[in-house]
Amino acid sequence: MKSRIISTCIVLCMILPANAQILDNLKEAITGGTSKTVEENTADQINTATKRDFYQEDIVIETYDVEKKAKTVNYFDADHLAMKSVWKDHKTGKVQKSFIDSEGYFIAYDDNEGCFVKTNLLSNGAIAMIGPSAMAQAYKLPVGAIWEASDQLNKKGLKLNTFMFVEFAFILKPDHFRTDTDDTSYTEKTVACRGSSNCTKFVIDAEGYSNSFILFDGDDRLAEINITAKNQQQFGSGSGQLEYFYKPCEVNLPAAKEKKMPGQDLFNLGLDPNKN
């Protein structure tokens, strides 16, 4: 079980594996641990004003795995500060769903328990620190902008990895790709997209990333991350696509039992900024 959890966390921090596969693995991993009673989710009542100041609008994010030809649709509700993911289980063919609340709890239905259960493994300790950096490097995003945002959020009591790739939409702007280019260079182009003739496309100028790009819409909002990597030392080869659509959606979090995953505390040792 511990090896499964560790491998799941490593996969989570990488862009190229399918989002659906990540969610399948996480859903399977929620077994064992210490159960509590089923409780309504109150995460949106914690540090609410600060969260809403950062997460300012609803977003629907479609992720696509080219190899498995599988799509996951992620609905982020800025009012309820919650995300729902819907995908088809590649093993059974059944439609599945999971949730994430604003405290970073991953929530999924547990057949053994007969109810929803939640775990805070993903946004705790080392995972919260490693995840955004590894994802930014794999996507060839401006790492400096990600770290700066992470530092600012930490000071306000928020974690950057709470909703995985959702945060990128509230951080990244075209100017980051023009100025924060220490690790990667980009070729900037003006293109048509989504009914606008003034979208901005940044083609990644890096070996092994042919045809990879980041796209912003006519309002300078993140619209697409499209990556094709070949023979990368850290991330291997593969393709991944995320498309961001700014439209209303509603997510209601289910009541759930909390479970602490075996080995979870190992990821938190010495990483609490409030402890000496």
mmCIF file with all atom_site columns, C-alpha atoms in Angstrom, residues 30-210:
data_model
loop_
_atom_site.group_PDB
_atom_site.id
_atom_site.type_symbol
_atom_site.label_atom_id
_atom_site.label_alt_id
_atom_site.label_comp_id
_atom_site.label_asym_id
_atom_site.label_entity_id
_atom_site.label_seq_id
_atom_site.pdbx_PDB_ins_code
_atom_site.Cartn_x
_atom_site.Cartn_y
_atom_site.Cartn_z
_atom_site.occupancy
_atom_site.B_iso_or_equiv
_atom_site.pdbx_formal_charge
_atom_site.auth_seq_id
_atom_site.auth_comp_id
_atom_site.auth_asym_id
_atom_site.auth_atom_id
_atom_site.pdbx_PDB_model_num
ATOM 1   C CA . ILE A 1 30  ? -8.230  5.577  -0.692  1.00 0.00 ? 30  ILE A CA 1
ATOM 2   C CA . THR A 1 31  ? -8.399  2.377  1.327   1.00 0.00 ? 31  THR A CA 1
ATOM 3   C CA . GLY A 1 32  ? -7.322  1.643  4.873   1.00 0.00 ? 32  GLY A CA 1
ATOM 4   C CA . GLY A 1 33  ? -6.366  4.365  7.318   1.00 0.00 ? 33  GLY A CA 1
ATOM 5   C CA . THR A 1 34  ? -8.429  5.680  10.206  1.00 0.00 ? 34  THR A CA 1
ATOM 6   C CA . SER A 1 35  ? -12.088 6.317  9.467   1.00 0.00 ? 35  SER A CA 1
ATOM 7   C CA . LYS A 1 36  ? -14.234 8.965  11.072  1.00 0.00 ? 36  LYS A CA 1
ATOM 8   C CA . THR A 1 37  ? -17.943 9.606  10.897  1.00 0.00 ? 37  THR A CA 1
ATOM 9   C CA . VAL A 1 38  ? -19.514 11.025 7.741   1.00 0.00 ? 38  VAL A CA 1
ATOM 10  C CA . GLU A 1 39  ? -19.489 14.830 7.931   1.00 0.00 ? 39  GLU A CA 1
ATOM 11  C CA . GLU A 1 40  ? -20.619 17.689 5.708   1.00 0.00 ? 40  GLU A CA 1
ATOM 12  C CA . ASN A 1 41  ? -17.765 19.498 3.976   1.00 0.00 ? 41  ASN A CA 1
ATOM 13  C CA . THR A 1 42  ? -16.962 22.890 5.536   1.00 0.00 ? 42  THR A CA 1
ATOM 14  C CA . ALA A 1 43  ? -13.696 23.677 3.755   1.00 0.00 ? 43  ALA A CA 1
ATOM 15  C CA . ASP A 1 44  ? -15.188 26.770 2.123   1.00 0.00 ? 44  ASP A CA 1
ATOM 16  C CA . GLN A 1 45  ? -15.661 28.264 5.595   1.00 0.00 ? 45  GLN A CA 1
ATOM 17  C CA . ILE A 1 46  ? -11.903 28.292 6.239   1.00 0.00 ? 46  ILE A CA 1
ATOM 18  C CA . ASN A 1 47  ? -9.960  31.385 5.147   1.00 0.00 ? 47  ASN A CA 1
ATOM 19  C CA . THR A 1 48  ? -12.849 32.091 2.785   1.00 0.00 ? 48  THR A CA 1
ATOM 20  C CA . ALA A 1 49  ? -12.113 35.707 1.851   1.00 0.00 ? 49  ALA A CA 1
ATOM 21  C CA . THR A 1 50  ? -8.489  34.967 0.998   1.00 0.00 ? 50  THR A CA 1
ATOM 22  C CA . LYS A 1 51  ? -9.442  31.975 -1.141  1.00 0.00 ? 51  LYS A CA 1
ATOM 23  C CA . ARG A 1 52  ? -12.075 33.907 -3.075  1.00 0.00 ? 52  ARG A CA 1
ATOM 24  C CA . ASP A 1 53  ? -9.660  36.775 -3.599  1.00 0.00 ? 53  ASP A CA 1
ATOM 25  C CA . PHE A 1 54  ? -7.421  34.324 -5.500  1.00 0.00 ? 54  PHE A CA 1
ATOM 26  C CA . TYR A 1 55  ? -9.995  31.997 -7.114  1.00 0.00 ? 55  TYR A CA 1
ATOM 27  C CA . GLN A 1 56  ? -12.110 34.651 -8.815  1.00 0.00 ? 56  GLN A CA 1
ATOM 28  C CA . GLU A 1 57  ? -14.141 32.815 -11.474 1.00 0.00 ? 57  GLU A CA 1
ATOM 29  C CA . ASP A 1 58  ? -15.565 29.463 -12.519 1.00 0.00 ? 58  ASP A CA 1
ATOM 30  C CA . ILE A 1 59  ? -13.548 27.374 -14.954 1.00 0.00 ? 59  ILE A CA 1
ATOM 31  C CA . VAL A 1 60  ? -14.186 24.161 -16.860 1.00 0.00 ? 60  VAL A CA 1
ATOM 32  C CA . ILE A 1 61  ? -10.915 22.398 -17.690 1.00 0.00 ? 61  ILE A CA 1
ATOM 33  C CA . GLU A 1 62  ? -10.816 19.569 -20.190 1.00 0.00 ? 62  GLU A CA 1
ATOM 34  C CA . THR A 1 63  ? -7.764  17.332 -20.041 1.00 0.00 ? 63  THR A CA 1
ATOM 35  C CA . TYR A 1 64  ? -7.001  14.854 -22.765 1.00 0.00 ? 64  TYR A CA 1
ATOM 36  C CA . ASP A 1 65  ? -4.650  11.883 -22.887 1.00 0.00 ? 65  ASP A CA 1
ATOM 37  C CA . VAL A 1 66  ? -3.653  11.233 -26.502 1.00 0.00 ? 66  VAL A CA 1
ATOM 38  C CA . GLU A 1 67  ? -2.375  7.714  -25.878 1.00 0.00 ? 67  GLU A CA 1
ATOM 39  C CA . LYS A 1 68  ? -5.527  6.453  -24.132 1.00 0.00 ? 68  LYS A CA 1
ATOM 40  C CA . LYS A 1 69  ? -7.849  8.729  -26.105 1.00 0.00 ? 69  LYS A CA 1
ATOM 41  C CA . ALA A 1 70  ? -9.443  9.584  -22.762 1.00 0.00 ? 70  ALA A CA 1
ATOM 42  C CA . LYS A 1 71  ? -10.894 12.903 -21.636 1.00 0.00 ? 71  LYS A CA 1
ATOM 43  C CA . THR A 1 72  ? -11.499 14.194 -18.138 1.00 0.00 ? 72  THR A CA 1
ATOM 44  C CA . VAL A 1 73  ? -13.749 17.192 -17.545 1.00 0.00 ? 73  VAL A CA 1
ATOM 45  C CA . ASN A 1 74  ? -12.955 19.198 -14.420 1.00 0.00 ? 74  ASN A CA 1
ATOM 46  C CA . TYR A 1 75  ? -15.502 21.692 -13.101 1.00 0.00 ? 75  TYR A CA 1
ATOM 47  C CA . PHE A 1 76  ? -14.151 24.390 -10.778 1.00 0.00 ? 76  PHE A CA 1
ATOM 48  C CA . ASP A 1 77  ? -16.744 26.382 -8.815  1.00 0.00 ? 77  ASP A CA 1
ATOM 49  C CA . ALA A 1 78  ? -15.258 29.633 -7.449  1.00 0.00 ? 78  ALA A CA 1
ATOM 50  C CA . ASP A 1 79  ? -18.296 30.331 -5.265  1.00 0.00 ? 79  ASP A CA 1
ATOM 51  C CA . HIS A 1 80  ? -18.246 26.963 -3.501  1.00 0.00 ? 80  HIS A CA 1
ATOM 52  C CA . LEU A 1 81  ? -14.433 26.725 -3.773  1.00 0.00 ? 81  LEU A CA 1
ATOM 53  C CA . ALA A 1 82  ? -14.643 23.158 -5.022  1.00 0.00 ? 82  ALA A CA 1
ATOM 54  C CA . MET A 1 83  ? -13.782 21.027 -8.040  1.00 0.00 ? 83  MET A CA 1
ATOM 55  C CA . LYS A 1 84  ? -15.457 17.981 -9.552  1.00 0.00 ? 84  LYS A CA 1
ATOM 56  C CA . SER A 1 85  ? -13.747 15.687 -12.063 1.00 0.00 ? 85  SER A CA 1
ATOM 57  C CA . VAL A 1 86  ? -15.672 13.357 -14.362 1.00 0.00 ? 86  VAL A CA 1
ATOM 58  C CA . TRP A 1 87  ? -13.996 10.665 -16.451 1.00 0.00 ? 87  TRP A CA 1
ATOM 59  C CA . LYS A 1 88  ? -14.470 7.162  -17.766 1.00 0.00 ? 88  LYS A CA 1
ATOM 60  C CA . ASP A 1 89  ? -12.684 4.403  -15.861 1.00 0.00 ? 89  ASP A CA 1
ATOM 61  C CA . HIS A 1 90  ? -10.322 2.846  -18.413 1.00 0.00 ? 90  HIS A CA 1
ATOM 62  C CA . LYS A 1 91  ? -10.661 -0.535 -16.669 1.00 0.00 ? 91  LYS A CA 1
ATOM 63  C CA . THR A 1 92  ? -14.440 -0.829 -16.394 1.00 0.00 ? 92  THR A CA 1
ATOM 64  C CA . GLY A 1 93  ? -15.700 1.711  -18.925 1.00 0.00 ? 93  GLY A CA 1
ATOM 65  C CA . LYS A 1 94  ? -17.952 3.239  -16.248 1.00 0.00 ? 94  LYS A CA 1
ATOM 66  C CA . VAL A 1 95  ? -18.242 6.982  -15.706 1.00 0.00 ? 95  VAL A CA 1
ATOM 67  C CA . GLN A 1 96  ? -16.521 8.018  -12.487 1.00 0.00 ? 96  GLN A CA 1
ATOM 68  C CA . LYS A 1 97  ? -16.347 11.218 -10.485 1.00 0.00 ? 97  LYS A CA 1
ATOM 69  C CA . SER A 1 98  ? -14.240 12.675 -7.720  1.00 0.00 ? 98  SER A CA 1
ATOM 70  C CA . PHE A 1 99  ? -13.993 15.975 -5.883  1.00 0.00 ? 99  PHE A CA 1
ATOM 71  C CA . ILE A 1 100 ? -11.400 18.276 -4.337  1.00 0.00 ? 100 ILE A CA 1
ATOM 72  C CA . ASP A 1 101 ? -12.223 20.855 -1.667  1.00 0.00 ? 101 ASP A CA 1
ATOM 73  C CA . SER A 1 102 ? -10.401 24.116 -0.940  1.00 0.00 ? 102 SER A CA 1
ATOM 74  C CA . GLU A 1 103 ? -8.324  22.543 1.831   1.00 0.00 ? 103 GLU A CA 1
ATOM 75  C CA . GLY A 1 104 ? -6.876  20.073 -0.657  1.00 0.00 ? 104 GLY A CA 1
ATOM 76  C CA . TYR A 1 105 ? -8.909  17.021 0.320   1.00 0.00 ? 105 TYR A CA 1
ATOM 77  C CA . PHE A 1 106 ? -9.410  14.487 -2.472  1.00 0.00 ? 106 PHE A CA 1
ATOM 78  C CA . ILE A 1 107 ? -12.909 12.971 -2.187  1.00 0.00 ? 107 ILE A CA 1
ATOM 79  C CA . ALA A 1 108 ? -14.150 9.802  -3.894  1.00 0.00 ? 108 ALA A CA 1
ATOM 80  C CA . TYR A 1 109 ? -16.684 7.060  -3.312  1.00 0.00 ? 109 TYR A CA 1
ATOM 81  C CA . ASP A 1 110 ? -15.360 4.017  -1.463  1.00 0.00 ? 110 ASP A CA 1
ATOM 82  C CA . ASP A 1 111 ? -17.247 0.821  -2.260  1.00 0.00 ? 111 ASP A CA 1
ATOM 83  C CA . ASN A 1 112 ? -15.948 -0.874 0.895   1.00 0.00 ? 112 ASN A CA 1
ATOM 84  C CA . GLU A 1 113 ? -17.189 1.925  3.138   1.00 0.00 ? 113 GLU A CA 1
ATOM 85  C CA . GLY A 1 114 ? -20.394 2.486  1.198   1.00 0.00 ? 114 GLY A CA 1
ATOM 86  C CA . CYS A 1 115 ? -19.901 6.248  1.250   1.00 0.00 ? 115 CYS A CA 1
ATOM 87  C CA . PHE A 1 116 ? -17.585 9.029  0.108   1.00 0.00 ? 116 PHE A CA 1
ATOM 88  C CA . VAL A 1 117 ? -14.220 9.268  1.840   1.00 0.00 ? 117 VAL A CA 1
ATOM 89  C CA . LYS A 1 118 ? -11.605 11.998 1.757   1.00 0.00 ? 118 LYS A CA 1
ATOM 90  C CA . THR A 1 119 ? -7.864  12.265 2.296   1.00 0.00 ? 119 THR A CA 1
ATOM 91  C CA . ASN A 1 120 ? -5.572  15.283 2.486   1.00 0.00 ? 120 ASN A CA 1
ATOM 92  C CA . LEU A 1 121 ? -2.452  13.521 1.241   1.00 0.00 ? 121 LEU A CA 1
ATOM 93  C CA . LEU A 1 122 ? -2.083  15.513 -1.973  1.00 0.00 ? 122 LEU A CA 1
ATOM 94  C CA . SER A 1 123 ? -1.758  19.020 -0.548  1.00 0.00 ? 123 SER A CA 1
ATOM 95  C CA . ASN A 1 124 ? 0.251   18.142 2.557   1.00 0.00 ? 124 ASN A CA 1
ATOM 96  C CA . GLY A 1 125 ? 3.932   18.598 3.206   1.00 0.00 ? 125 GLY A CA 1
ATOM 97  C CA . ALA A 1 126 ? 6.336   17.517 0.510   1.00 0.00 ? 126 ALA A CA 1
ATOM 98  C CA . ILE A 1 127 ? 3.643   16.864 -2.075  1.00 0.00 ? 127 ILE A CA 1
ATOM 99  C CA . ALA A 1 128 ? 2.328   20.438 -1.847  1.00 0.00 ? 128 ALA A CA 1
ATOM 100 C CA . MET A 1 129 ? 5.867   21.753 -2.280  1.00 0.00 ? 129 MET A CA 1
ATOM 101 C CA . ILE A 1 130 ? 7.056   19.408 -5.040  1.00 0.00 ? 130 ILE A CA 1
ATOM 102 C CA . GLY A 1 131 ? 3.885   19.248 -7.130  1.00 0.00 ? 131 GLY A CA 1
ATOM 103 C CA . PRO A 1 132 ? 3.693   22.785 -8.584  1.00 0.00 ? 132 PRO A CA 1
ATOM 104 C CA . SER A 1 133 ? 7.418   22.929 -9.359  1.00 0.00 ? 133 SER A CA 1
ATOM 105 C CA . ALA A 1 134 ? 7.476   19.555 -11.106 1.00 0.00 ? 134 ALA A CA 1
ATOM 106 C CA . MET A 1 135 ? 4.340   20.326 -13.108 1.00 0.00 ? 135 MET A CA 1
ATOM 107 C CA . ALA A 1 136 ? 5.725   23.718 -14.156 1.00 0.00 ? 136 ALA A CA 1
ATOM 108 C CA . GLN A 1 137 ? 8.973   22.128 -15.324 1.00 0.00 ? 137 GLN A CA 1
ATOM 109 C CA . ALA A 1 138 ? 7.174   19.404 -17.251 1.00 0.00 ? 138 ALA A CA 1
ATOM 110 C CA . TYR A 1 139 ? 4.840   21.914 -18.908 1.00 0.00 ? 139 TYR A CA 1
ATOM 111 C CA . LYS A 1 140 ? 7.758   24.293 -19.570 1.00 0.00 ? 140 LYS A CA 1
ATOM 112 C CA . LEU A 1 141 ? 5.908   27.057 -17.740 1.00 0.00 ? 141 LEU A CA 1
ATOM 113 C CA . PRO A 1 142 ? 7.676   30.070 -16.165 1.00 0.00 ? 142 PRO A CA 1
ATOM 114 C CA . VAL A 1 143 ? 8.900   28.505 -12.920 1.00 0.00 ? 143 VAL A CA 1
ATOM 115 C CA . GLY A 1 144 ? 9.683   31.862 -11.327 1.00 0.00 ? 144 GLY A CA 1
ATOM 116 C CA . ALA A 1 145 ? 6.075   33.000 -11.595 1.00 0.00 ? 145 ALA A CA 1
ATOM 117 C CA . ILE A 1 146 ? 4.870   29.732 -10.066 1.00 0.00 ? 146 ILE A CA 1
ATOM 118 C CA . TRP A 1 147 ? 7.257   29.955 -7.118  1.00 0.00 ? 147 TRP A CA 1
ATOM 119 C CA . GLU A 1 148 ? 6.435   33.611 -6.504  1.00 0.00 ? 148 GLU A CA 1
ATOM 120 C CA . ALA A 1 149 ? 2.723   32.815 -6.417  1.00 0.00 ? 149 ALA A CA 1
ATOM 121 C CA . SER A 1 150 ? 3.358   29.833 -4.156  1.00 0.00 ? 150 SER A CA 1
ATOM 122 C CA . ASP A 1 151 ? 5.281   32.000 -1.706  1.00 0.00 ? 151 ASP A CA 1
ATOM 123 C CA . GLN A 1 152 ? 2.557   34.651 -1.649  1.00 0.00 ? 152 GLN A CA 1
ATOM 124 C CA . LEU A 1 153 ? -0.175  32.054 -1.135  1.00 0.00 ? 153 LEU A CA 1
ATOM 125 C CA . ASN A 1 154 ? 1.756   30.330 1.659   1.00 0.00 ? 154 ASN A CA 1
ATOM 126 C CA . LYS A 1 155 ? 2.005   33.636 3.518   1.00 0.00 ? 155 LYS A CA 1
ATOM 127 C CA . LYS A 1 156 ? -1.790  33.900 3.306   1.00 0.00 ? 156 LYS A CA 1
ATOM 128 C CA . GLY A 1 157 ? -2.318  30.339 4.521   1.00 0.00 ? 157 GLY A CA 1
ATOM 129 C CA . LEU A 1 158 ? -3.097  28.801 1.122   1.00 0.00 ? 158 LEU A CA 1
ATOM 130 C CA . LYS A 1 159 ? -1.345  26.009 -0.768  1.00 0.00 ? 159 LYS A CA 1
ATOM 131 C CA . LEU A 1 160 ? -0.644  26.237 -4.491  1.00 0.00 ? 160 LEU A CA 1
ATOM 132 C CA . ASN A 1 161 ? -1.314  22.539 -5.143  1.00 0.00 ? 161 ASN A CA 1
ATOM 133 C CA . THR A 1 162 ? -4.859  22.560 -3.728  1.00 0.00 ? 162 THR A CA 1
ATOM 134 C CA . PHE A 1 163 ? -6.629  22.155 -7.095  1.00 0.00 ? 163 PHE A CA 1
ATOM 135 C CA . MET A 1 164 ? -3.639  20.891 -9.085  1.00 0.00 ? 164 MET A CA 1
ATOM 136 C CA . PHE A 1 165 ? -3.651  22.606 -12.509 1.00 0.00 ? 165 PHE A CA 1
ATOM 137 C CA . VAL A 1 166 ? -6.530  25.028 -11.770 1.00 0.00 ? 166 VAL A CA 1
ATOM 138 C CA . GLU A 1 167 ? -4.182  27.516 -10.099 1.00 0.00 ? 167 GLU A CA 1
ATOM 139 C CA . PHE A 1 168 ? -2.247  28.087 -13.324 1.00 0.00 ? 168 PHE A CA 1
ATOM 140 C CA . ALA A 1 169 ? -5.272  29.953 -14.741 1.00 0.00 ? 169 ALA A CA 1
ATOM 141 C CA . PHE A 1 170 ? -5.174  32.452 -11.887 1.00 0.00 ? 170 PHE A CA 1
ATOM 142 C CA . ILE A 1 171 ? -1.403  32.976 -12.000 1.00 0.00 ? 171 ILE A CA 1
ATOM 143 C CA . LEU A 1 172 ? -0.083  32.923 -15.532 1.00 0.00 ? 172 LEU A CA 1
ATOM 144 C CA . LYS A 1 173 ? -0.288  35.886 -17.887 1.00 0.00 ? 173 LYS A CA 1
ATOM 145 C CA . PRO A 1 174 ? 1.359   36.476 -21.278 1.00 0.00 ? 174 PRO A CA 1
ATOM 146 C CA . ASP A 1 175 ? 3.976   38.785 -19.737 1.00 0.00 ? 175 ASP A CA 1
ATOM 147 C CA . HIS A 1 176 ? 5.355   35.897 -17.670 1.00 0.00 ? 176 HIS A CA 1
ATOM 148 C CA . PHE A 1 177 ? 6.359   34.175 -20.910 1.00 0.00 ? 177 PHE A CA 1
ATOM 149 C CA . ARG A 1 178 ? 8.001   37.360 -22.178 1.00 0.00 ? 178 ARG A CA 1
ATOM 150 C CA . THR A 1 179 ? 10.067  38.126 -19.077 1.00 0.00 ? 179 THR A CA 1
ATOM 151 C CA . ASP A 1 180 ? 10.450  34.976 -16.927 1.00 0.00 ? 180 ASP A CA 1
ATOM 152 C CA . THR A 1 181 ? 12.385  32.924 -19.474 1.00 0.00 ? 181 THR A CA 1
ATOM 153 C CA . ASP A 1 182 ? 15.492  31.775 -17.586 1.00 0.00 ? 182 ASP A CA 1
ATOM 154 C CA . ASP A 1 183 ? 14.708  28.091 -18.150 1.00 0.00 ? 183 ASP A CA 1
ATOM 155 C CA . THR A 1 184 ? 12.801  28.130 -21.451 1.00 0.00 ? 184 THR A CA 1
ATOM 156 C CA . SER A 1 185 ? 12.511  30.418 -24.457 1.00 0.00 ? 185 SER A CA 1
ATOM 157 C CA . TYR A 1 186 ? 9.318   30.893 -26.437 1.00 0.00 ? 186 TYR A CA 1
ATOM 158 C CA . THR A 1 187 ? 8.303   32.148 -29.855 1.00 0.00 ? 187 THR A CA 1
ATOM 159 C CA . GLU A 1 188 ? 5.334   34.496 -29.519 1.00 0.00 ? 188 GLU A CA 1
ATOM 160 C CA . LYS A 1 189 ? 2.621   34.557 -32.167 1.00 0.00 ? 189 LYS A CA 1
ATOM 161 C CA . THR A 1 190 ? -0.731  36.300 -32.552 1.00 0.00 ? 190 THR A CA 1
ATOM 162 C CA . VAL A 1 191 ? -3.366  33.792 -33.663 1.00 0.00 ? 191 VAL A CA 1
ATOM 163 C CA . ALA A 1 192 ? -7.127  33.423 -33.946 1.00 0.00 ? 192 ALA A CA 1
ATOM 164 C CA . CYS A 1 193 ? -8.940  31.332 -31.336 1.00 0.00 ? 193 CYS A CA 1
ATOM 165 C CA . ARG A 1 194 ? -12.395 31.081 -29.785 1.00 0.00 ? 194 ARG A CA 1
ATOM 166 C CA . GLY A 1 195 ? -13.900 33.873 -31.830 1.00 0.00 ? 195 GLY A CA 1
ATOM 167 C CA . SER A 1 196 ? -11.020 36.290 -31.285 1.00 0.00 ? 196 SER A CA 1
ATOM 168 C CA . SER A 1 197 ? -8.315  37.287 -33.740 1.00 0.00 ? 197 SER A CA 1
ATOM 169 C CA . ASN A 1 198 ? -6.062  38.503 -30.939 1.00 0.00 ? 198 ASN A CA 1
ATOM 170 C CA . CYS A 1 199 ? -5.062  35.359 -29.033 1.00 0.00 ? 199 CYS A CA 1
ATOM 171 C CA . THR A 1 200 ? -1.451  34.938 -27.958 1.00 0.00 ? 200 THR A CA 1
ATOM 172 C CA . LYS A 1 201 ? 0.414   31.688 -28.586 1.00 0.00 ? 201 LYS A CA 1
ATOM 173 C CA . PHE A 1 202 ? 3.789   30.879 -27.044 1.00 0.00 ? 202 PHE A CA 1
ATOM 174 C CA . VAL A 1 203 ? 5.543   28.066 -28.891 1.00 0.00 ? 203 VAL A CA 1
ATOM 175 C CA . ILE A 1 204 ? 8.042   26.264 -26.671 1.00 0.00 ? 204 ILE A CA 1
ATOM 176 C CA . ASP A 1 205 ? 11.574  26.483 -28.060 1.00 0.00 ? 205 ASP A CA 1
ATOM 177 C CA . ALA A 1 206 ? 13.085  23.485 -26.322 1.00 0.00 ? 206 ALA A CA 1
ATOM 178 C CA . GLU A 1 207 ? 14.620  20.288 -27.631 1.00 0.00 ? 207 GLU A CA 1
ATOM 179 C CA . GLY A 1 208 ? 12.145  17.430 -27.492 1.00 0.00 ? 208 GLY A CA 1
ATOM 180 C CA . TYR A 1 209 ? 9.104   19.722 -27.252 1.00 0.00 ? 209 TYR A CA 1
ATOM 181 C CA . SER A 1 210 ? 8.258   20.089 -30.937 1.00 0.00 ? 210 SER A CA 1
#
